[in-house]
Amino acid sequence: MNITGHNRLIYAGLIILILFQVVSNFFWLQEDYYIPRHDENQYFAKSVNTLRLIQDPSRLTLKNLLEVKPKNRPHLFPMSAWPFFFFRGISYDSACLANSGFLIILILATFGIGNSFGKPGRGLLAACITSFRSEARRVGKECRSWWSRYH
């Protein structure tokens, strides 16, 4: 694969985008003091319970692994938090960092799909739009709220 100077800039932009998202997620977790809502605490409980079962080989059987509580959560998603548990300890913030891995996969997939449409910059534009979607949505809500109050 021949990478030209223009393509190098695009790949550098992709790396910067990924690093920015991962670092901002890390800092956001340091500042976030909200109690988990919805079903996040169930995913965290599943992650910790499965990790404890794996760490005790005497109890490790397929039956015990499939019956880890809460049963209504899939097994593979909570397992993605394990590497972060080993590096940062068992905490809710460590489990949330696993989402950074999924965000990287999403950005890379969107970049690849966008690049397949021809011009090299389309993949980077698609990845930027995808990675900043939640921030843009939040700003849009705030703007609509401001507009409805004053106009």
Tab-separated table of N, CA and C in Angstrom:
chain	number	residue	atom	x	y	z
A	1	MET	N	0.843	-1.164	0.000
A	1	MET	CA	0.000	0.000	0.000
A	1	MET	C	0.895	1.236	0.000
A	2	ASN	N	0.725	2.086	-0.981
A	2	ASN	CA	1.510	3.296	-1.117
A	2	ASN	C	0.800	4.449	-0.424
A	3	ILE	N	1.436	5.015	0.591
A	3	ILE	CA	0.829	6.107	1.343
A	3	ILE	C	1.493	7.410	0.921
A	4	THR	N	0.716	8.305	0.339
A	4	THR	CA	1.227	9.596	-0.093
A	4	THR	C	1.238	10.566	1.080
A	5	GLY	N	1.778	11.757	0.847
A	5	GLY	CA	1.833	12.772	1.897
A	5	GLY	C	0.456	13.172	2.373
A	6	HIS	N	-0.503	13.295	1.429
A	6	HIS	CA	-1.873	13.666	1.802
A	6	HIS	C	-2.507	12.574	2.665
A	7	ASN	N	-2.268	11.324	2.302
A	7	ASN	CA	-2.819	10.214	3.086
A	7	ASN	C	-2.179	10.137	4.468
A	8	ARG	N	-0.896	10.514	4.567
A	8	ARG	CA	-0.246	10.522	5.871
A	8	ARG	C	-0.932	11.507	6.809
A	9	LEU	N	-1.318	12.663	6.268
A	9	LEU	CA	-2.033	13.646	7.077
A	9	LEU	C	-3.382	13.101	7.544
A	10	ILE	N	-4.044	12.373	6.665
A	10	ILE	CA	-5.350	11.803	7.015
A	10	ILE	C	-5.189	10.754	8.116
A	11	TYR	N	-4.197	9.882	7.987
A	11	TYR	CA	-3.969	8.869	9.016
A	11	TYR	C	-3.500	9.507	10.321
A	12	ALA	N	-2.710	10.571	10.231
A	12	ALA	CA	-2.311	11.295	11.440
A	12	ALA	C	-3.544	11.911	12.104
A	13	GLY	N	-4.457	12.453	11.293
A	13	GLY	CA	-5.698	13.000	11.837
A	13	GLY	C	-6.528	11.925	12.522
A	14	LEU	N	-6.542	10.721	11.941
A	14	LEU	CA	-7.276	9.611	12.549
A	14	LEU	C	-6.668	9.236	13.899
A	15	ILE	N	-5.369	9.170	13.970
A	15	ILE	CA	-4.701	8.834	15.234
A	15	ILE	C	-4.961	9.921	16.282
A	16	ILE	N	-4.892	11.175	15.864
A	16	ILE	CA	-5.162	12.280	16.795
A	16	ILE	C	-6.601	12.222	17.285
A	17	LEU	N	-7.539	11.919	16.391
A	17	LEU	CA	-8.949	11.803	16.771
A	17	LEU	C	-9.154	10.702	17.805
A	18	ILE	N	-8.543	9.550	17.579
A	18	ILE	CA	-8.678	8.433	18.521
A	18	ILE	C	-8.051	8.793	19.868
A	19	LEU	N	-6.856	9.346	19.845
A	19	LEU	CA	-6.208	9.733	21.105
A	19	LEU	C	-7.022	10.783	21.853
A	20	PHE	N	-7.569	11.745	21.131
A	20	PHE	CA	-8.388	12.773	21.773
A	20	PHE	C	-9.597	12.148	22.453
A	21	GLN	N	-10.276	11.239	21.776
A	21	GLN	CA	-11.468	10.617	22.352
A	21	GLN	C	-11.128	9.775	23.584
A	22	VAL	N	-10.056	9.008	23.524
A	22	VAL	CA	-9.678	8.159	24.657
A	22	VAL	C	-9.251	9.016	25.854
A	23	VAL	N	-8.433	10.033	25.613
A	23	VAL	CA	-7.982	10.895	26.699
A	23	VAL	C	-9.155	11.674	27.292
A	24	SER	N	-10.036	12.184	26.433
A	24	SER	CA	-11.188	12.928	26.959
A	24	SER	C	-12.124	12.011	27.751
A	25	ASN	N	-12.288	10.753	27.327
A	25	ASN	CA	-13.087	9.801	28.117
A	25	ASN	C	-12.452	9.568	29.482
A	26	PHE	N	-11.133	9.451	29.511
A	26	PHE	CA	-10.444	9.232	30.781
A	26	PHE	C	-10.652	10.427	31.717
A	27	PHE	N	-10.474	11.640	31.202
A	27	PHE	CA	-10.657	12.823	32.048
A	27	PHE	C	-12.117	13.007	32.442
A	28	TRP	N	-13.025	12.670	31.552
A	28	TRP	CA	-14.444	12.774	31.886
A	28	TRP	C	-14.780	11.844	33.052
A	29	LEU	N	-14.208	10.643	33.044
A	29	LEU	CA	-14.463	9.708	34.140
A	29	LEU	C	-13.894	10.216	35.457
A	30	GLN	N	-12.783	10.939	35.412
A	30	GLN	CA	-12.208	11.489	36.638
A	30	GLN	C	-13.104	12.562	37.243
A	31	GLU	N	-13.827	13.277	36.398
A	31	GLU	CA	-14.676	14.377	36.866
A	31	GLU	C	-16.123	13.954	37.112
A	32	ASP	N	-16.513	12.797	36.643
A	32	ASP	CA	-17.905	12.355	36.729
A	32	ASP	C	-18.187	11.781	38.111
A	33	TYR	N	-19.173	12.363	38.791
A	33	TYR	CA	-19.547	11.882	40.127
A	33	TYR	C	-20.990	11.410	40.187
A	34	TYR	N	-21.605	11.182	39.053
A	34	TYR	CA	-22.993	10.751	39.036
A	34	TYR	C	-23.109	9.266	39.358
A	35	ILE	N	-24.195	8.901	39.996
A	35	ILE	CA	-24.491	7.500	40.275
A	35	ILE	C	-24.946	6.854	38.971
A	36	PRO	N	-24.480	5.643	38.676
A	36	PRO	CA	-24.899	4.989	37.434
A	36	PRO	C	-26.418	4.850	37.355
A	37	ARG	N	-26.942	5.160	36.181
A	37	ARG	CA	-28.386	5.045	35.961
A	37	ARG	C	-28.657	3.892	35.006
A	38	HIS	N	-29.910	3.604	34.830
A	38	HIS	CA	-30.389	2.577	33.901
A	38	HIS	C	-29.780	1.222	34.243
A	39	ASP	N	-29.164	0.564	33.268
A	39	ASP	CA	-28.679	-0.796	33.502
A	39	ASP	C	-27.160	-0.876	33.619
A	40	GLU	N	-26.474	0.273	33.761
A	40	GLU	CA	-25.016	0.239	33.850
A	40	GLU	C	-24.529	-0.538	35.063
A	41	ASN	N	-25.232	-0.402	36.193
A	41	ASN	CA	-24.783	-1.120	37.387
A	41	ASN	C	-24.936	-2.636	37.220
A	42	GLN	N	-25.890	-3.086	36.410
A	42	GLN	CA	-26.023	-4.529	36.168
A	42	GLN	C	-24.864	-5.055	35.319
A	43	TYR	N	-24.439	-4.274	34.314
A	43	TYR	CA	-23.275	-4.680	33.523
A	43	TYR	C	-22.014	-4.715	34.397
A	44	PHE	N	-21.881	-3.736	35.275
A	44	PHE	CA	-20.724	-3.713	36.176
A	44	PHE	C	-20.751	-4.923	37.103
A	45	ALA	N	-21.911	-5.233	37.674
A	45	ALA	CA	-22.042	-6.393	38.559
A	45	ALA	C	-21.706	-7.677	37.811
A	46	LYS	N	-22.170	-7.792	36.568
A	46	LYS	CA	-21.872	-8.981	35.771
A	46	LYS	C	-20.366	-9.092	35.523
A	47	SER	N	-19.714	-7.963	35.231
A	47	SER	CA	-18.271	-7.972	34.995
A	47	SER	C	-17.508	-8.448	36.230
A	48	VAL	N	-17.856	-7.895	37.378
A	48	VAL	CA	-17.150	-8.242	38.618
A	48	VAL	C	-17.438	-9.687	39.024
A	49	ASN	N	-18.679	-10.118	38.936
A	49	ASN	CA	-19.027	-11.488	39.313
A	49	ASN	C	-18.354	-12.509	38.411
A	50	THR	N	-18.288	-12.222	37.122
A	50	THR	CA	-17.628	-13.142	36.194
A	50	THR	C	-16.126	-13.181	36.458
A	51	LEU	N	-15.534	-12.029	36.716
A	51	LEU	CA	-14.098	-11.982	37.013
A	51	LEU	C	-13.788	-12.770	38.281
A	52	ARG	N	-14.594	-12.647	39.299
A	52	ARG	CA	-14.364	-13.397	40.544
A	52	ARG	C	-14.476	-14.903	40.314
A	53	LEU	N	-15.402	-15.306	39.463
A	53	LEU	CA	-15.540	-16.730	39.153
A	53	LEU	C	-14.308	-17.237	38.407
A	54	ILE	N	-13.821	-16.462	37.450
A	54	ILE	CA	-12.639	-16.874	36.680
A	54	ILE	C	-11.404	-16.958	37.581
A	55	GLN	N	-11.314	-16.081	38.560
A	55	GLN	CA	-10.149	-16.076	39.446
A	55	GLN	C	-10.153	-17.226	40.446
A	56	ASP	N	-11.278	-17.901	40.608
A	56	ASP	CA	-11.357	-19.047	41.519
A	56	ASP	C	-11.530	-20.318	40.681
A	57	PRO	N	-10.422	-20.957	40.272
A	57	PRO	CA	-10.507	-22.111	39.366
A	57	PRO	C	-11.301	-23.289	39.925
A	58	SER	N	-11.423	-23.403	41.245
A	58	SER	CA	-12.154	-24.533	41.816
A	58	SER	C	-13.658	-24.441	41.512
A	59	ARG	N	-14.181	-23.246	41.318
A	59	ARG	CA	-15.606	-23.069	41.024
A	59	ARG	C	-15.882	-22.896	39.535
A	60	LEU	N	-14.829	-22.832	38.712
A	60	LEU	CA	-14.992	-22.523	37.307
A	60	LEU	C	-15.498	-23.728	36.516
A	61	THR	N	-16.759	-23.679	36.152
A	61	THR	CA	-17.349	-24.651	35.245
A	61	THR	C	-18.187	-23.874	34.242
A	62	LEU	N	-18.523	-24.508	33.136
A	62	LEU	CA	-19.341	-23.833	32.135
A	62	LEU	C	-20.710	-23.481	32.707
A	63	LYS	N	-21.257	-24.365	33.524
A	63	LYS	CA	-22.566	-24.104	34.136
A	63	LYS	C	-22.508	-22.868	35.028
A	64	ASN	N	-21.486	-22.779	35.878
A	64	ASN	CA	-21.347	-21.608	36.747
A	64	ASN	C	-21.105	-20.336	35.940
A	65	LEU	N	-20.348	-20.453	34.868
A	65	LEU	CA	-20.068	-19.291	34.036
A	65	LEU	C	-21.328	-18.760	33.359
A	66	LEU	N	-22.181	-19.666	32.910
A	66	LEU	CA	-23.411	-19.246	32.239
A	66	LEU	C	-24.476	-18.750	33.214
A	67	GLU	N	-24.324	-19.065	34.496
A	67	GLU	CA	-25.322	-18.649	35.486
A	67	GLU	C	-24.883	-17.464	36.333
A	68	VAL	N	-23.880	-16.744	35.897
A	68	VAL	CA	-23.431	-15.571	36.658
A	68	VAL	C	-24.544	-14.538	36.668
A	69	LYS	N	-24.792	-13.988	37.853
A	69	LYS	CA	-25.853	-12.984	38.004
A	69	LYS	C	-25.348	-11.616	37.584
A	70	PRO	N	-26.160	-10.742	37.078
A	70	PRO	CA	-27.532	-10.926	36.625
A	70	PRO	C	-27.551	-11.688	35.294
A	71	LYS	N	-28.483	-12.619	35.197
A	71	LYS	CA	-28.550	-13.511	34.041
A	71	LYS	C	-29.011	-12.825	32.766
A	72	ASN	N	-29.718	-11.701	32.885
A	72	ASN	CA	-30.291	-11.082	31.695
A	72	ASN	C	-29.296	-10.199	30.942
A	73	ARG	N	-28.028	-10.240	31.261
A	73	ARG	CA	-26.995	-9.474	30.569
A	73	ARG	C	-26.111	-10.426	29.775
A	74	PRO	N	-25.665	-10.024	28.575
A	74	PRO	CA	-24.787	-10.902	27.787
A	74	PRO	C	-23.430	-11.079	28.466
A	75	HIS	N	-22.746	-12.159	28.136
A	75	HIS	CA	-21.507	-12.507	28.830
A	75	HIS	C	-20.277	-11.823	28.262
A	76	LEU	N	-20.195	-11.636	26.954
A	76	LEU	CA	-18.958	-11.143	26.367
A	76	LEU	C	-18.727	-9.657	26.621
A	77	PHE	N	-19.779	-8.867	26.663
A	77	PHE	CA	-19.595	-7.435	26.879
A	77	PHE	C	-18.944	-7.134	28.225
A	78	PRO	N	-19.411	-7.717	29.334
A	78	PRO	CA	-18.735	-7.430	30.619
A	78	PRO	C	-17.292	-7.920	30.666
A	79	MET	N	-16.969	-8.957	29.901
A	79	MET	CA	-15.599	-9.468	29.899
A	79	MET	C	-14.627	-8.463	29.279
A	80	SER	N	-15.144	-7.542	28.468
A	80	SER	CA	-14.255	-6.546	27.862
A	80	SER	C	-13.698	-5.577	28.892
A	81	ALA	N	-14.270	-5.526	30.075
A	81	ALA	CA	-13.776	-4.625	31.129
A	81	ALA	C	-12.611	-5.227	31.906
A	82	TRP	N	-12.371	-6.515	31.795
A	82	TRP	CA	-11.335	-7.169	32.593
A	82	TRP	C	-9.953	-6.543	32.454
A	83	PRO	N	-9.482	-6.262	31.232
A	83	PRO	CA	-8.127	-5.669	31.159
A	83	PRO	C	-8.020	-4.362	31.945
A	84	PHE	N	-9.073	-3.593	31.961
A	84	PHE	CA	-9.050	-2.332	32.693
A	84	PHE	C	-9.103	-2.578	34.200
A	85	PHE	N	-9.741	-3.653	34.640
A	85	PHE	CA	-9.737	-4.019	36.058
A	85	PHE	C	-8.319	-4.348	36.523
A	86	PHE	N	-7.552	-5.027	35.665
A	86	PHE	CA	-6.200	-5.411	36.051
A	86	PHE	C	-5.271	-4.198	36.131
A	87	PHE	N	-5.481	-3.197	35.266
A	87	PHE	CA	-4.613	-2.019	35.257
A	87	PHE	C	-5.027	-0.955	36.269
A	88	ARG	N	-6.336	-0.774	36.475
A	88	ARG	CA	-6.808	0.330	37.316
A	88	ARG	C	-7.561	-0.142	38.553
A	89	GLY	N	-7.707	-1.434	38.741
A	89	GLY	CA	-8.458	-1.944	39.886
A	89	GLY	C	-9.937	-2.080	39.529
A	90	ILE	N	-10.656	-2.817	40.364
A	90	ILE	CA	-12.074	-3.052	40.108
A	90	ILE	C	-12.859	-1.832	40.564
A	91	SER	N	-13.359	-1.094	39.594
A	91	SER	CA	-14.173	0.080	39.880
A	91	SER	C	-15.093	0.336	38.691
A	92	TYR	N	-16.092	1.139	38.946
A	92	TYR	CA	-17.029	1.486	37.879
A	92	TYR	C	-16.325	2.265	36.776
A	93	ASP	N	-15.378	3.141	37.133
A	93	ASP	CA	-14.637	3.909	36.130
A	93	ASP	C	-13.821	2.997	35.224
A	94	SER	N	-13.221	1.977	35.792
A	94	SER	CA	-12.453	1.026	34.976
A	94	SER	C	-13.351	0.316	33.977
A	95	ALA	N	-14.541	-0.048	34.419
A	95	ALA	CA	-15.474	-0.717	33.509
A	95	ALA	C	-15.911	0.228	32.399
A	96	CYS	N	-16.095	1.498	32.721
A	96	CYS	CA	-16.502	2.473	31.702
A	96	CYS	C	-15.406	2.699	30.673
A	97	LEU	N	-14.143	2.530	31.065
A	97	LEU	CA	-13.055	2.702	30.106
A	97	LEU	C	-13.106	1.651	28.996
A	98	ALA	N	-13.751	0.533	29.255
A	98	ALA	CA	-13.901	-0.477	28.202
A	98	ALA	C	-14.670	0.091	27.021
A	99	ASN	N	-15.527	1.059	27.266
A	99	ASN	CA	-16.269	1.691	26.169
A	99	ASN	C	-15.340	2.425	25.218
A	100	SER	N	-14.172	2.852	25.693
A	100	SER	CA	-13.204	3.491	24.804
A	100	SER	C	-12.739	2.522	23.722
A	101	GLY	N	-12.585	1.267	24.103
A	101	GLY	CA	-12.214	0.263	23.109
A	101	GLY	C	-13.269	0.102	22.038
A	102	PHE	N	-14.527	0.113	22.445
A	102	PHE	CA	-15.606	0.009	21.470
A	102	PHE	C	-15.699	1.266	20.611
A	103	LEU	N	-15.390	2.421	21.201
A	103	LEU	CA	-15.383	3.659	20.427
A	103	LEU	C	-14.278	3.631	19.375
A	104	ILE	N	-13.118	3.096	19.721
A	104	ILE	CA	-12.022	2.974	18.750
A	104	ILE	C	-12.441	2.073	17.595
A	105	ILE	N	-13.085	0.961	17.897
A	105	ILE	CA	-13.560	0.062	16.840
A	105	ILE	C	-14.563	0.785	15.944
A	106	LEU	N	-15.471	1.542	16.547
A	106	LEU	CA	-16.458	2.300	15.777
A	106	LEU	C	-15.791	3.337	14.888
A	107	ILE	N	-14.819	4.076	15.416
A	107	ILE	CA	-14.128	5.099	14.626
A	107	ILE	C	-13.374	4.464	13.464
A	108	LEU	N	-12.655	3.373	13.724
A	108	LEU	CA	-11.901	2.707	12.651
A	108	LEU	C	-12.823	2.129	11.576
A	109	ALA	N	-13.944	1.544	12.003
A	109	ALA	CA	-14.891	0.990	11.035
A	109	ALA	C	-15.512	2.095	10.182
A	110	THR	N	-15.884	3.194	10.816
A	110	THR	CA	-16.469	4.309	10.076
A	110	THR	C	-15.443	4.917	9.133
A	111	PHE	N	-14.203	5.013	9.583
A	111	PHE	CA	-13.129	5.516	8.728
A	111	PHE	C	-12.952	4.630	7.495
A	112	GLY	N	-12.943	3.320	7.713
A	112	GLY	CA	-12.786	2.394	6.586
A	112	GLY	C	-13.942	2.456	5.602
A	113	ILE	N	-15.145	2.549	6.121
A	113	ILE	CA	-16.316	2.642	5.237
A	113	ILE	C	-16.282	3.954	4.466
A	114	GLY	N	-15.968	5.056	5.157
A	114	GLY	CA	-15.897	6.356	4.481
A	114	GLY	C	-14.815	6.396	3.419
A	115	ASN	N	-13.670	5.751	3.677
A	115	ASN	CA	-12.588	5.715	2.689
A	115	ASN	C	-12.969	4.921	1.451
A	116	SER	N	-13.871	3.991	1.592
A	116	SER	CA	-14.241	3.165	0.437
A	116	SER	C	-15.092	3.932	-0.574
A	117	PHE	N	-15.515	5.147	-0.234
A	117	PHE	CA	-16.342	5.931	-1.142
A	117	PHE	C	-15.545	6.822	-2.070
A	118	GLY	N	-14.250	6.673	-2.125
A	118	GLY	CA	-13.486	7.423	-3.118
A	118	GLY	C	-12.426	8.312	-2.528
A	119	LYS	N	-12.723	9.559	-2.300
A	119	LYS	CA	-11.721	10.518	-1.857
A	119	LYS	C	-11.199	10.143	-0.473
A	120	PRO	N	-9.904	10.351	-0.262
A	120	PRO	CA	-9.299	9.911	1.002
A	120	PRO	C	-9.833	10.611	2.246
A	121	GLY	N	-10.247	11.852	2.156
A	121	GLY	CA	-10.682	12.588	3.326
A	121	GLY	C	-12.060	12.223	3.824
A	122	ARG	N	-12.822	11.488	3.030
A	122	ARG	CA	-14.197	11.150	3.434
A	122	ARG	C	-14.239	10.248	4.652
A	123	GLY	N	-13.288	9.350	4.763
A	123	GLY	CA	-13.250	8.462	5.920
A	123	GLY	C	-12.981	9.225	7.208
A	124	LEU	N	-12.065	10.188	7.144
A	124	LEU	CA	-11.765	10.982	8.331
A	124	LEU	C	-12.960	11.852	8.713
A	125	LEU	N	-13.635	12.421	7.717
A	125	LEU	CA	-14.824	13.223	7.997
A	125	LEU	C	-15.917	12.363	8.639
A	126	ALA	N	-16.126	11.168	8.108
A	126	ALA	CA	-17.134	10.264	8.675
A	126	ALA	C	-16.767	9.869	10.107
A	127	ALA	N	-15.492	9.603	10.356
A	127	ALA	CA	-15.052	9.236	11.705
A	127	ALA	C	-15.231	10.401	12.678
A	128	CYS	N	-14.945	11.630	12.224
A	128	CYS	CA	-15.135	12.810	13.088
A	128	CYS	C	-16.609	13.001	13.427
A	129	ILE	N	-17.463	12.897	12.430
A	129	ILE	CA	-18.895	13.062	12.672
A	129	ILE	C	-19.392	12.006	13.649
A	130	THR	N	-18.958	10.780	13.464
A	130	THR	CA	-19.384	9.699	14.352
A	130	THR	C	-18.877	9.896	15.773
A	131	SER	N	-17.621	10.271	15.918
A	131	SER	CA	-17.050	10.363	17.260
A	131	SER	C	-17.548	11.573	18.044
A	132	PHE	N	-17.974	12.627	17.354
A	132	PHE	CA	-18.465	13.815	18.051
A	132	PHE	C	-19.981	13.918	18.046
A	133	ARG	N	-20.677	12.881	17.660
A	133	ARG	CA	-22.129	12.934	17.552
A	133	ARG	C	-22.803	13.260	18.884
A	134	SER	N	-22.385	12.629	19.969
A	134	SER	CA	-23.054	12.865	21.253
A	134	SER	C	-22.814	14.291	21.747
A	135	GLU	N	-21.606	14.829	21.527
A	135	GLU	CA	-21.345	16.205	21.935
A	135	GLU	C	-22.174	17.177	21.108
A	136	ALA	N	-22.268	16.925	19.804
A	136	ALA	CA	-23.066	17.806	18.937
A	136	ALA	C	-24.543	17.736	19.312
A	137	ARG	N	-25.005	16.577	19.665
A	137	ARG	CA	-26.408	16.430	20.073
A	137	ARG	C	-26.679	17.208	21.368
A	138	ARG	N	-25.761	17.124	22.328
A	138	ARG	CA	-25.915	17.848	23.586
A	138	ARG	C	-25.921	19.354	23.353
A	139	VAL	N	-25.011	19.842	22.525
A	139	VAL	CA	-24.958	21.274	22.225
A	139	VAL	C	-26.229	21.705	21.503
A	140	GLY	N	-26.716	20.863	20.598
A	140	GLY	CA	-27.959	21.175	19.900
A	140	GLY	C	-29.139	21.292	20.850
A	141	LYS	N	-29.210	20.390	21.837
A	141	LYS	CA	-30.285	20.465	22.840
A	141	LYS	C	-30.182	21.752	23.648
A	142	GLU	N	-28.971	22.109	24.035
A	142	GLU	CA	-28.788	23.343	24.804
A	142	GLU	C	-29.180	24.565	23.979
A	143	CYS	N	-28.832	24.568	22.701
A	143	CYS	CA	-29.199	25.696	21.834
A	143	CYS	C	-30.713	25.792	21.669
A	144	ARG	N	-31.372	24.649	21.480
A	144	ARG	CA	-32.838	24.669	21.348
A	144	ARG	C	-33.489	25.146	22.634
A	145	SER	N	-32.940	24.726	23.777
A	145	SER	CA	-33.480	25.156	25.063
A	145	SER	C	-33.303	26.663	25.230
A	146	TRP	N	-32.144	27.172	24.891
A	146	TRP	CA	-31.896	28.606	24.981
A	146	TRP	C	-32.824	29.369	24.050
A	147	TRP	N	-32.967	28.876	22.832
A	147	TRP	CA	-33.817	29.534	21.834
A	147	TRP	C	-35.255	29.585	22.304
A	148	SER	N	-35.756	28.497	22.904
A	148	SER	CA	-37.155	28.479	23.333
A	148	SER	C	-37.385	29.388	24.541
A	149	ARG	N	-36.362	29.611	25.358
A	149	ARG	CA	-36.519	30.504	26.503
A	149	ARG	C	-36.554	31.976	26.116
A	150	TYR	N	-35.775	32.342	25.123
A	150	TYR	CA	-35.607	33.765	24.818
A	150	TYR	C	-36.288	34.209	23.531
A	151	HIS	N	-36.889	33.320	22.800
A	151	HIS	CA	-37.552	33.736	21.548
A	151	HIS	C	-38.944	33.183	21.457
